[in-house]
Structures are given as structure tokens and as C-alpha cells.
Coordinates of C-alpha atoms and ligand atoms in Angstrom, one line a residue:
M132 CA -14.0 19.3 -4.6
P133 CA -14.7 15.3 -4.7
S134 CA -18.0 14.8 -5.3
E135 CA -19.6 11.5 -3.1
S136 CA -19.4 8.3 -5.5
T137 CA -22.7 7.4 -7.0
P138 CA -24.2 3.9 -6.6
L139 CA -23.9 1.6 -10.1
E140 CA -27.5 0.4 -10.5
T141 CA -26.9 -2.7 -12.6
S142 CA -27.0 -6.4 -12.0
D143 CA -24.5 -7.2 -14.5
P144 CA -22.0 -4.5 -13.9
L145 CA -18.9 -5.9 -16.3
G146 CA -21.3 -6.5 -19.2
S147 CA -22.8 -3.3 -18.8
A148 CA -19.1 -1.2 -18.4
A149 CA -18.6 -2.9 -21.9
V150 CA -21.7 -1.9 -23.3
A151 CA -21.3 1.6 -21.8
S152 CA -17.8 1.8 -23.5
G153 CA -19.0 0.8 -26.8
V154 CA -19.2 -3.2 -27.7
S155 CA -17.3 -2.5 -31.0
A156 CA -14.7 -1.6 -28.8
D157 CA -14.3 -5.5 -28.1
P158 CA -13.5 -6.7 -31.4
L159 CA -12.2 -9.9 -30.1
G160 CA -14.8 -10.5 -27.5
V161 CA -12.6 -10.4 -24.7
L162 CA -14.7 -8.5 -22.4
R163 CA -17.9 -10.4 -23.6
D164 CA -16.7 -13.5 -22.4
A165 CA -15.0 -12.0 -19.2
S166 CA -18.6 -11.1 -18.5
A167 CA -20.4 -14.3 -19.4
R168 CA -17.7 -16.0 -17.5
A169 CA -17.7 -13.9 -14.3
G170 CA -19.0 -16.5 -12.2
E171 CA -15.7 -18.7 -12.9
A172 CA -13.7 -16.1 -11.6
L173 CA -12.6 -17.7 -8.4
A174 CA -12.8 -21.1 -9.8
L175 CA -10.4 -20.0 -12.5
A176 CA -8.1 -18.5 -10.2
S177 CA -7.8 -21.7 -7.9
R178 CA -6.9 -23.8 -11.1
Y179 CA -4.6 -21.2 -12.4
L180 CA -3.5 -18.9 -10.0
D181 CA -3.2 -19.3 -6.4
P182 CA -5.6 -21.6 -4.7
S183 CA -4.4 -21.0 -1.2
L184 CA -5.5 -17.2 -1.6
V185 CA -8.6 -18.2 -2.6
D186 CA -9.0 -20.6 0.3
V187 CA -8.2 -17.7 2.5
L188 CA -10.5 -15.3 1.0
S189 CA -13.3 -18.0 1.2
I190 CA -12.3 -18.8 4.9
L191 CA -12.6 -15.2 5.6
G192 CA -15.9 -14.4 3.5
F193 CA -14.3 -12.1 1.3
D194 CA -15.0 -14.5 -1.9
E195 CA -17.8 -12.4 -3.2
D196 CA -18.1 -11.8 -7.0
Y197 CA -16.8 -8.2 -7.2
V198 CA -17.1 -7.1 -10.7
T199 CA -16.9 -3.3 -11.0
A200 CA -15.7 -0.3 -8.7
R201 CA -16.4 3.4 -8.7
G202 CA -15.3 6.2 -6.2
S203 CA -15.2 4.7 -2.8
Y204 CA -17.0 1.9 -3.8
I205 CA -16.7 -1.5 -5.2
Y206 CA -20.0 -3.7 -6.4
D207 CA -20.5 -7.3 -6.6
A208 CA -22.5 -9.3 -9.1
N209 CA -25.9 -8.9 -7.4
G210 CA -24.9 -5.0 -7.4
R211 CA -24.4 -5.1 -3.5
R212 CA -21.6 -1.9 -2.7
Y213 CA -18.8 -1.9 -0.3
L214 CA -16.9 1.1 0.7
D215 CA -13.7 0.3 0.0
L216 CA -11.2 1.7 2.8
H217 CA -8.3 -0.3 1.6
T218 CA -7.8 0.3 -1.9
G219 CA -5.5 -2.5 -3.1
E220 CA -3.2 -1.0 -0.3
G221 CA -3.6 2.1 -1.5
F222 CA -3.1 1.9 -5.4
A223 CA -6.6 3.4 -6.5
S224 CA -6.1 6.6 -4.2
L225 CA -8.1 9.1 -6.3
G226 CA -11.0 6.4 -5.6
H227 CA -12.1 3.2 -8.1
N228 CA -12.1 4.4 -11.9
H229 CA -11.5 8.1 -11.7
P230 CA -13.3 9.4 -15.2
D231 CA -10.5 12.1 -15.6
V232 CA -7.7 9.6 -15.4
R233 CA -9.6 7.0 -17.3
E234 CA -10.4 9.8 -20.3
T235 CA -6.6 10.8 -20.3
I236 CA -5.6 7.2 -21.0
E237 CA -8.4 6.7 -23.7
A238 CA -7.2 9.5 -25.4
T239 CA -3.2 8.3 -25.4
L240 CA -4.3 5.4 -26.7
A241 CA -6.2 6.8 -29.3
A242 CA -3.2 9.1 -30.4
G243 CA -1.7 5.8 -31.8
L244 CA 1.6 7.0 -30.2
L245 CA 4.8 5.8 -30.6
D246 CA 6.1 3.2 -27.7
G247 CA 8.4 0.5 -26.4
V248 CA 11.2 1.8 -28.6
Q249 CA 14.2 2.0 -26.8
I250 CA 15.9 4.7 -29.3
H251 CA 12.8 6.9 -28.5
Y252 CA 12.1 9.3 -25.5
S253 CA 8.4 10.6 -25.4
A254 CA 7.3 14.1 -24.2
L255 CA 5.0 12.4 -21.8
S256 CA 7.8 11.0 -19.8
G257 CA 9.7 14.0 -19.4
M258 CA 6.9 16.2 -18.4
L259 CA 6.2 13.3 -15.7
A260 CA 9.7 13.4 -14.4
E261 CA 9.7 17.2 -14.6
A262 CA 6.6 17.3 -12.4
L263 CA 7.4 14.7 -10.1
T264 CA 10.8 16.5 -9.3
A265 CA 9.1 19.7 -9.3
L266 CA 6.9 18.3 -5.9
L267 CA 10.4 17.4 -4.0
P268 CA 13.2 18.9 -2.9
D269 CA 15.3 20.9 -5.2
A270 CA 18.6 18.4 -5.2
L271 CA 16.1 15.3 -6.5
D272 CA 15.8 16.1 -10.0
A273 CA 16.7 12.8 -11.9
V274 CA 14.3 10.0 -12.5
F275 CA 14.4 6.5 -13.6
F276 CA 10.8 4.8 -14.2
A277 CA 9.7 1.5 -13.2
S278 CA 6.6 -0.4 -13.6
T279 CA 6.4 -1.8 -10.0
G280 CA 7.2 -0.5 -6.5
A281 CA 9.9 -3.4 -5.7
E282 CA 11.6 -2.3 -9.2
A283 CA 12.1 1.5 -8.0
V284 CA 13.3 -0.1 -4.7
D285 CA 15.8 -2.3 -6.4
S286 CA 17.1 0.5 -8.7
A287 CA 17.8 2.8 -5.7
M288 CA 19.5 -0.2 -4.2
K289 CA 21.9 -0.6 -7.4
F290 CA 22.2 3.0 -8.1
A291 CA 23.5 3.6 -4.1
R292 CA 26.0 1.1 -4.5
A293 CA 27.0 2.2 -7.8
A294 CA 27.5 5.6 -7.1
T295 CA 29.2 5.1 -3.6
G296 CA 31.2 2.1 -4.4
R297 CA 30.1 0.7 -1.2
P298 CA 28.4 -2.8 -0.7
R299 CA 26.4 -2.8 2.6
L300 CA 22.7 -1.2 2.6
I301 CA 20.7 -0.9 5.7
S302 CA 17.0 -1.3 6.4
C303 CA 14.6 -1.6 9.2
D304 CA 12.9 -4.1 11.1
S305 CA 9.3 -4.4 10.5
S306 CA 9.9 -2.3 7.2
F307 CA 8.2 -3.6 3.7
H308 CA 9.9 -2.7 0.7
G309 CA 8.3 -5.5 -1.9
V310 CA 8.9 -9.0 -2.6
T311 CA 11.4 -9.5 -5.4
L312 CA 14.9 -10.7 -4.2
G313 CA 16.5 -7.2 -3.9
P314 CA 14.0 -5.7 -2.0
L315 CA 13.3 -8.8 -0.1
S316 CA 16.5 -8.7 1.4
L317 CA 15.8 -5.6 2.9
V318 CA 12.3 -6.2 4.2
G319 CA 12.1 -6.2 8.2
D320 CA 9.6 -9.5 8.5
E321 CA 11.3 -13.0 8.4
F322 CA 7.8 -14.3 7.6
F323 CA 8.1 -13.0 4.2
K324 CA 11.6 -14.4 3.5
E325 CA 11.1 -18.1 4.5
G326 CA 12.2 -20.5 2.0
F327 CA 13.3 -17.9 -0.3
G328 CA 17.3 -17.6 0.8
P329 CA 19.9 -17.1 0.4
L330 CA 18.9 -13.4 -0.1
L331 CA 21.3 -10.7 -0.9
P332 CA 24.7 -10.4 1.0
G333 CA 25.4 -7.3 2.8
C334 CA 22.0 -6.6 3.9
A335 CA 21.4 -5.9 7.7
R336 CA 18.5 -4.4 9.7
V337 CA 18.4 -1.8 12.5
P338 CA 15.0 -1.1 15.0
F339 CA 13.2 1.7 13.2
G340 CA 13.9 4.7 15.6
D341 CA 17.1 3.4 17.0
L342 CA 19.5 5.8 16.2
D343 CA 22.7 4.3 18.2
R344 CA 22.0 1.0 16.2
L345 CA 22.1 3.0 12.8
E346 CA 25.2 4.7 13.7
A347 CA 26.7 1.5 14.7
E348 CA 26.3 0.1 11.4
L349 CA 27.6 3.2 9.2
R350 CA 30.3 3.8 11.2
A351 CA 32.0 0.9 9.4
G352 CA 32.2 3.4 6.5
D353 CA 31.0 0.5 3.9
V354 CA 27.3 1.3 3.9
A355 CA 26.0 2.5 0.6
A356 CA 22.4 3.6 1.3
F357 CA 19.9 3.6 4.6
I358 CA 16.4 2.7 3.2
V359 CA 13.5 3.9 5.3
E360 CA 9.5 4.2 4.9
P361 CA 9.0 7.6 6.7
I362 CA 5.8 6.2 7.9
Q363 CA 6.3 2.2 8.2
G364 CA 3.2 0.7 6.3
R365 CA 2.8 -2.5 7.8
M366 CA 1.3 -1.3 11.3
V367 CA 1.2 2.2 10.5
T368 CA 4.2 3.0 12.8
L369 CA 5.2 7.0 13.0
P370 CA 8.8 7.6 13.6
P371 CA 10.0 9.0 17.0
E372 CA 10.4 12.8 17.1
G373 CA 13.2 13.8 15.3
Y374 CA 14.2 10.4 14.4
L375 CA 14.5 11.1 10.2
K376 CA 15.9 14.3 10.4
A377 CA 18.7 12.8 12.7
A378 CA 19.0 9.6 10.4
E379 CA 19.5 11.9 7.4
Q380 CA 22.2 13.6 9.4
L381 CA 23.9 10.5 10.4
C382 CA 23.7 9.3 6.7
R383 CA 25.5 12.9 5.5
R384 CA 28.2 12.3 8.2
H385 CA 29.3 8.9 7.3
G386 CA 28.6 9.1 3.5
T387 CA 25.7 6.8 3.5
L388 CA 22.9 7.8 1.1
F389 CA 19.7 8.4 2.7
V390 CA 16.6 6.8 0.5
L391 CA 13.0 7.1 1.4
D392 CA 10.6 4.7 0.3
E393 CA 7.5 6.8 -0.2
I394 CA 5.8 4.3 -2.4
Q395 CA 3.0 4.0 0.1
T396 CA 3.2 7.6 2.1
G397 CA 3.6 9.7 -1.2
L398 CA 1.5 11.6 -3.5
G399 CA -1.1 13.0 -0.6
R400 CA -1.7 10.0 1.5
T401 CA -0.5 11.7 4.5
G402 CA -2.2 15.1 3.6
R403 CA 1.2 16.1 1.7
W404 CA 2.3 15.6 -1.6
F405 CA 5.3 13.2 0.1
A406 CA 5.5 12.6 4.0
L407 CA 9.0 14.1 4.1
E408 CA 7.6 17.5 3.9
H409 CA 6.4 17.0 7.5
W410 CA 10.0 16.7 8.9
G411 CA 11.7 19.3 6.2
L412 CA 13.8 16.2 4.9
E413 CA 16.4 16.3 2.0
P414 CA 17.2 12.5 1.4
D415 CA 19.0 11.3 -1.8
F416 CA 16.3 9.1 -3.1
V417 CA 12.5 9.3 -2.8
L418 CA 10.7 6.1 -4.1
V419 CA 7.4 6.5 -5.7
G420 CA 4.9 3.8 -6.9
K421 CA 1.4 2.5 -6.2
A422 CA -1.0 5.8 -6.6
L423 CA 0.9 7.1 -9.1
S424 CA -1.1 5.9 -12.2
G425 CA -4.4 6.7 -9.9
G426 CA -4.9 2.9 -9.9
Y427 CA -4.7 2.2 -13.3
M428 CA -1.4 1.3 -14.8
P429 CA 1.6 -0.2 -13.1
V430 CA 4.3 2.5 -13.1
A431 CA 6.8 3.6 -10.3
A432 CA 9.6 6.0 -10.1
M433 CA 13.0 6.3 -8.3
V434 CA 13.9 10.0 -8.0
T435 CA 17.4 10.9 -7.3
S436 CA 20.0 13.8 -7.8
R437 CA 21.9 14.2 -11.4
E438 CA 24.9 13.5 -9.5
I439 CA 24.1 10.3 -8.2
F440 CA 22.5 9.4 -11.3
Q441 CA 25.4 10.1 -13.4
K442 CA 28.0 8.5 -10.7
A443 CA 25.8 5.3 -11.2
V444 CA 25.2 5.1 -15.2
G445 CA 26.4 8.2 -16.2
T446 CA 28.9 7.2 -19.1
L447 CA 27.9 6.3 -22.4
E448 CA 28.9 2.5 -22.1
R449 CA 26.8 2.2 -19.0
S450 CA 23.6 4.1 -20.5
Y451 CA 22.0 0.7 -21.2
V452 CA 22.5 -1.0 -18.1
H453 CA 19.7 -0.3 -16.0
Q454 CA 16.7 -0.3 -18.1
S455 CA 12.9 -1.5 -18.0
T456 CA 11.0 -2.7 -21.2
Y457 CA 7.7 -0.8 -19.8
G458 CA 8.9 1.7 -17.5
R459 CA 8.5 4.8 -19.8
N460 CA 5.5 3.3 -21.6
Q461 CA 3.1 6.4 -22.8
L462 CA -0.2 5.3 -20.9
S463 CA 1.5 5.2 -17.3
M464 CA 3.1 8.3 -18.0
A465 CA 0.1 10.0 -19.2
A466 CA -1.9 8.4 -16.4
G467 CA 0.6 9.8 -13.9
L468 CA 0.4 13.3 -15.0
A469 CA -3.4 13.0 -14.7
T470 CA -3.4 11.7 -11.3
L471 CA -1.1 14.6 -10.2
R472 CA -3.1 17.1 -11.9
V473 CA -6.7 15.5 -10.2
I474 CA -4.7 15.8 -6.8
E475 CA -3.8 19.6 -7.4
R476 CA -7.1 20.4 -9.2
D477 CA -9.3 19.0 -6.7
G478 CA -7.3 20.3 -3.7
L479 CA -7.0 16.4 -2.4
L480 CA -4.1 17.4 -0.1
E481 CA -6.0 19.5 2.0
H482 CA -9.4 17.1 1.5
A483 CA -7.1 14.0 2.8
Q484 CA -5.9 16.2 5.8
R485 CA -9.4 17.4 6.7
V486 CA -11.0 14.0 6.4
G487 CA -8.1 12.3 8.1
D488 CA -8.8 14.3 11.5
Y489 CA -12.4 14.0 11.1
L490 CA -11.6 10.1 11.1
R491 CA -9.3 10.3 13.8
A492 CA -11.3 12.3 16.0
G493 CA -14.1 9.7 15.5
L494 CA -12.3 7.0 16.3
G495 CA -10.6 8.4 19.2
E496 CA -14.2 8.9 20.7
L497 CA -14.7 5.0 19.9
Q498 CA -11.7 4.4 21.7
Q499 CA -13.3 5.8 24.9
R500 CA -16.0 3.4 24.7
H501 CA -14.5 0.3 23.4
E502 CA -11.7 -1.6 25.4
L503 CA -10.6 -3.3 22.2
L504 CA -9.1 -0.1 20.8
A505 CA -5.8 0.1 22.2
E506 CA -4.2 2.6 19.8
I507 CA -5.2 5.1 17.3
R508 CA -1.9 5.9 14.8
S509 CA -2.5 8.2 11.8
S510 CA -1.2 10.7 9.3
G511 CA -3.7 11.9 6.8
L512 CA -5.3 9.0 5.3
M513 CA -3.0 6.4 6.9
V514 CA -4.8 4.9 9.6
G515 CA -3.8 2.1 11.7
I516 CA -6.1 0.7 14.3
E517 CA -4.2 -1.5 17.2
L518 CA -6.4 -3.9 18.8
R519 CA -5.8 -5.2 22.5
A520 CA -6.9 -8.3 24.5
P521 CA -10.3 -8.1 26.1
S522 CA -10.7 -8.1 29.5
S523 CA -13.5 -10.7 30.4
R524 CA -12.2 -14.3 31.1
V525 CA -13.9 -16.1 28.2
A526 CA -13.4 -13.4 25.5
K527 CA -9.5 -13.5 26.9
M528 CA -9.2 -17.3 26.4
N529 CA -11.0 -17.0 22.6
W530 CA -8.0 -14.3 22.2
R531 CA -5.3 -16.6 23.3
L532 CA -6.8 -19.5 21.2
I533 CA -6.7 -17.0 18.4
H534 CA -3.2 -16.1 18.7
L535 CA -2.3 -19.6 19.2
A536 CA -3.9 -20.4 15.7
S537 CA -2.3 -17.4 14.1
E538 CA -0.6 -14.1 14.9
G539 CA -2.6 -11.9 12.4
L540 CA -6.2 -13.6 12.7
F541 CA -7.4 -11.3 15.6
P542 CA -8.1 -8.4 13.5
Q543 CA -10.6 -10.8 11.4
L544 CA -13.1 -10.4 14.5
I545 CA -13.7 -6.8 13.2
V546 CA -12.6 -6.9 9.7
I547 CA -15.3 -9.9 8.7
P548 CA -18.1 -8.5 10.2
L549 CA -17.4 -5.0 9.0
H550 CA -17.3 -6.5 5.7
R551 CA -20.3 -9.0 5.8
D552 CA -22.6 -6.9 7.7
H553 CA -21.7 -3.6 6.7
G554 CA -20.1 -3.9 3.2
I555 CA -17.0 -2.0 4.5
V556 CA -13.6 -3.4 3.2
T557 CA -10.9 -2.9 5.8
M558 CA -7.8 -4.9 6.3
A559 CA -5.9 -7.0 8.8
A560 CA -2.3 -5.7 8.4
G561 CA 0.0 -8.7 8.8
K562 CA 1.2 -11.0 11.5
N563 CA -0.1 -8.4 14.1
D564 CA -3.5 -6.7 15.9
V565 CA -3.4 -4.0 13.4
I566 CA -6.3 -3.0 11.2
K567 CA -5.3 -0.8 8.2
L568 CA -6.9 1.8 6.4
L569 CA -6.1 3.4 3.2
P570 CA -9.1 4.9 1.9
P571 CA -9.2 7.2 -1.2
L572 CA -8.0 10.4 -0.8
T573 CA -11.5 11.5 -2.1
L574 CA -13.4 10.0 0.8
S575 CA -15.9 12.1 1.8
E576 CA -16.9 13.0 6.0
T577 CA -20.3 11.4 5.1
E578 CA -18.2 7.9 4.1
A579 CA -15.9 8.2 7.0
Q580 CA -19.0 8.5 9.3
E581 CA -20.4 5.3 7.6
F582 CA -17.3 3.5 8.5
L583 CA -17.0 5.4 12.3
D584 CA -21.2 3.8 12.8
A585 CA -20.4 0.8 11.4
L586 CA -17.4 0.1 13.1
D587 CA -19.2 1.3 16.8
A588 CA -21.8 -1.7 15.7
V589 CA -19.2 -4.1 15.2
L590 CA -17.2 -3.4 18.6
T591 CA -20.6 -3.5 20.7
E592 CA -21.2 -6.8 19.4
S593 CA -17.7 -8.2 20.0
R594 CA -18.0 -7.3 23.7
G595 CA -17.6 -10.1 26.3
A596 CA -18.1 -13.2 23.9
G597 CA -20.4 -11.5 21.7
K598 CA -21.4 -13.1 18.5
N599 CA -18.5 -12.1 16.2
W600 CA -16.2 -14.3 18.2
G601 CA -17.8 -17.5 16.8
V602 CA -16.5 -17.2 13.1
V603 CA -12.8 -16.4 14.3
R604 CA -12.8 -19.0 17.1
E605 CA -13.9 -21.5 14.3
I606 CA -11.3 -20.6 12.1
A607 CA -8.7 -20.6 15.0
T608 CA -9.8 -24.1 15.8
T609 CA -9.9 -25.5 12.4
T610 CA -6.2 -24.3 12.0
L611 CA -5.0 -25.8 15.2
R612 CA -6.6 -29.0 14.2
R613 CA -4.9 -28.6 10.7
R614 CA -1.8 -27.9 12.4
A615 CA -1.7 -31.0 14.5
R616 CA -3.0 -33.2 11.9
A617 CA 0.2 -32.2 9.5
S618 CA 2.4 -32.7 12.7
L619 CA 1.1 -36.3 13.3
S620 CA 1.9 -37.4 9.8
Ligands
PLP716 C1 6.8 0.8 1.2 C2 6.5 -0.2 0.1 N1 7.7 -0.3 -0.8 C3 7.2 -1.2 -1.8 C4 6.4 -2.0 -2.3 C5 6.4 -2.7 -3.1 O1 5.5 -2.2 -4.1 P1 5.0 -3.0 -5.0 O2 4.4 -4.0 -4.6 O3 4.3 -2.3 -6.6 O4 6.1 -3.8 -5.8 C6 5.3 -1.6 -1.3 C7 3.9 -2.3 -1.5 O5 3.4 -2.7 -0.5 C8 5.3 -0.7 -0.4 O6 4.2 -0.5 0.5

């Protein structure tokens, strides 16, 4: 059973962490220097990384000096703790810095294993592939390891084309599959694509849930794969009843491969190892990423059948055509195995389901009392809270102004005070009115209740033209002014 997170009592967490792990393990002074320069983090990011993102963080008040994290909490330089209900879009799904995964990684490092040599296969990579395939339908028994989710998606796009000899790929509106050029060609929101074209030829989209449109595309007989998230991550959109199984059958009938992108829904997020279990799906590919290393190492996987794998690259000549330098690195493989073992040992699937139900019931109760809550959508610990326009005249005017400025701004009415006043991290889900929660699978009921109480307070303060509107209205007004100035110049 997961234990509740204990607060970190320190005003210099990075320095203390370095000390705790033994300063002698920092022979080049890298951690020491990072600790000394912790206050410069955002200035460095502005100078060398992405100043626009730093600006966004500062406008929203997320520009705290966060330095360390443990379990469900992250900590800033002043020792204030924040309950993290987003976990980097679900990547730290065991909670931050899980001690058992860390020790496995440390032991792997200490073993001084051979790595990165293309002529070599480690037992760890074979074991992680074996463990993943054991959790999936029997037909899925061949694995390719990559470093990012986008790379796993890209791999499936390539393998599907090569295995079928067909050119076209179909995905869904409002989908998300990553931002490198291949996956971006599938993504269902134009916002991500602007300026980056031309994208891959042969990619088309259908509405999520629309079987007629899917069949119309498949009937042409030239579609290699239909790539779909079982639950769309951007707004936590659940599939209509029977949709995914029927889509799978349509794909079979038309010789199209059925690809499930479980990069967000996989590994316990929905209370099952994989979301496909909710509907008894038998896809041709399952894509895994994010949580696979327990939030430590970049690792992702494309899992398919041996037959498809061999058709795509299964000759001596083609055995090198699809590779990834860090794909099978030992630290990622060890972290992946440790993560699967923690989920199993600690009963995190059942736990995520139970705490997810608790959260959902609490949100349902809040929905009765707060008009801003339009809809709660969830599966296990994947939760979307859809907001709606308020009814009072003044608040509705503000709502319109905020939407005029930016489509994704309104949820900040709740997200900003949750963070600022209650130390709770949630996220606006994109260009829509949805707040998204992907808390650690280890979240306790007490922590879930901490969030529900805070949300209740914030929603109460947001009634009428209450105090929380000021900040968001200010951001909207500044955005509109800036836009007007830009259009004049
Ligand atoms: C469903 C889905 N697919 C693919 C990706 C891309 O993963 P990565 O950011 O590791 O490339 C994401 C990332 O959010 C995702 O949610």
C-alpha cells in the first residue's frame, strides 16, 4: 500500500539532496554549482532555452523556484510544498523520485554494465520486453525500445507502412501523438502544426467516435494504420460505447493495422495495466511511454506482433534500418522493470481505481454546488474537469473577454488560485475549458481530499465576479492590447 508523502524539511533541498547522496559522488562539482545557482534557473532558461515559456510561467505565477520533489509533492526553495496533480503530464506516475526505482538505477550504474554497443543485447532489455508483452494480449510479442513517446509513435507509423505496403495513416481529430514531424502529421489540433508544414503526405483525420467516417477512409484499401488514443488525453475524452471494438473490427476487415497509443493511458493510469483491457481490445500495436521509467529515464516502447515486426524489418539486410542510440540503454531498462514491479507489488492498479473513484465522487458532489463545473470525465486517475460559462451578467462578460483573448485561458481562473493559495498543481489542458489531473498512482485519499477542499474554496471565491477573476481578466486585457498593437505595427 502506498504511504503518504512526508514533507522535506529543508530550505536548501538541492544542496541537501546532494549531501544526502554523498558529496563525494559529485567529483566535478556539478550538483554543488547547480545548488549555488538555483536562484538563476529561470534567468538561464530565458537566456538559453525558451524565454516565451518562461514568460508564460511568470504570467501564471508558476515561476517559483521549485527544487526538489518526493511522492505527491514538489518543494520550492523556501520549503513550501505543492501537491502535484499533474506529474509532468503523467510521467512521474509512481510519485516523484520513487526510492525503490532510484535504488535500482543506482545499483545498475554501480554494476558498470556494458551499454550502447550495437553488437550487444542486455538481459535487462529482453526482460523488460518480456514483462511488457506479458501484460498485453498474446499476439503482441515483439518490442522496439525508443527514448520518447513520439519516437514510439513514429516507429509504429513506419512499421505499419512497411508491413502492409500501404501509404496512408488515419488518426483522430483532437488527438495528440507527439510533436516530431511524423507524429505531428497525425495530431488532431492545427494549433500544434502551424508553421511546421509541409507535414507527411498520406495522413488524414476522422472525428473520434465516428465509425462511418473511419470506414469511408478504410474502404479505399490503401490505409496502413488507424492510430488512436483509447481515451483522448488532451481533454480526457472517453470513447463512445462500443466504438473502439468496432473500429478494431473495421480495421481487420479492411486490412488496416489498429494502433493504440497508450503513452498516456498505459501502465495503471486508468486502473488497469492498459486501457485496452476496459474493452477487451486486441490491437496490432500498443505504444507505451511516459510512466515506463517511473519518471526517471527517457524510455518508450512500440509493442507489436512478431509477424508485423518481421514483415517490416525482418531480413538480415533490413535488421539495422530502424534503430535508436539510447533505445535499450541499461538505466532505462532497469528503471522500466523496477516501475512494473512497484506497480505490481504495491497494488497500484486497484489503488488508482479506488482513489480515482473517491476523487470522482467528490468532484460529482462539488458539481452539484458549483455552476462552473460542467462535466467530470475520468477513468481511474485520469481526470478531466470541463468548465462552463457562469450565469451572472458581469461574470459572463468577463468570460467572453477571456475567451476573446485566448481559448485556453479560462481554466486559469481555477488553476492559478489552486496553485497560489493552496499549493496545488493542476493544468489547463490546451485550447479549451478543461482542467486536467494526472496525479501519481500513489495518491492517498487524504491528498485527494486536500484537493477537493481547495477546489471547493476556489470555486466559492470565483462566484459572481469574485476575487479570482481579476488576475485572469488582467492577463486577457494585456493579451488583447498586445495583439491590437501588433496588428497596428
Ligand atoms: C498520447 C500521447 N502520445 C504521444 C505523446 C508524445 O510523447 P513524448 O512527449 O514522450 O514524445 C504524448 C505526450 O504527451 C501523448 O500523450
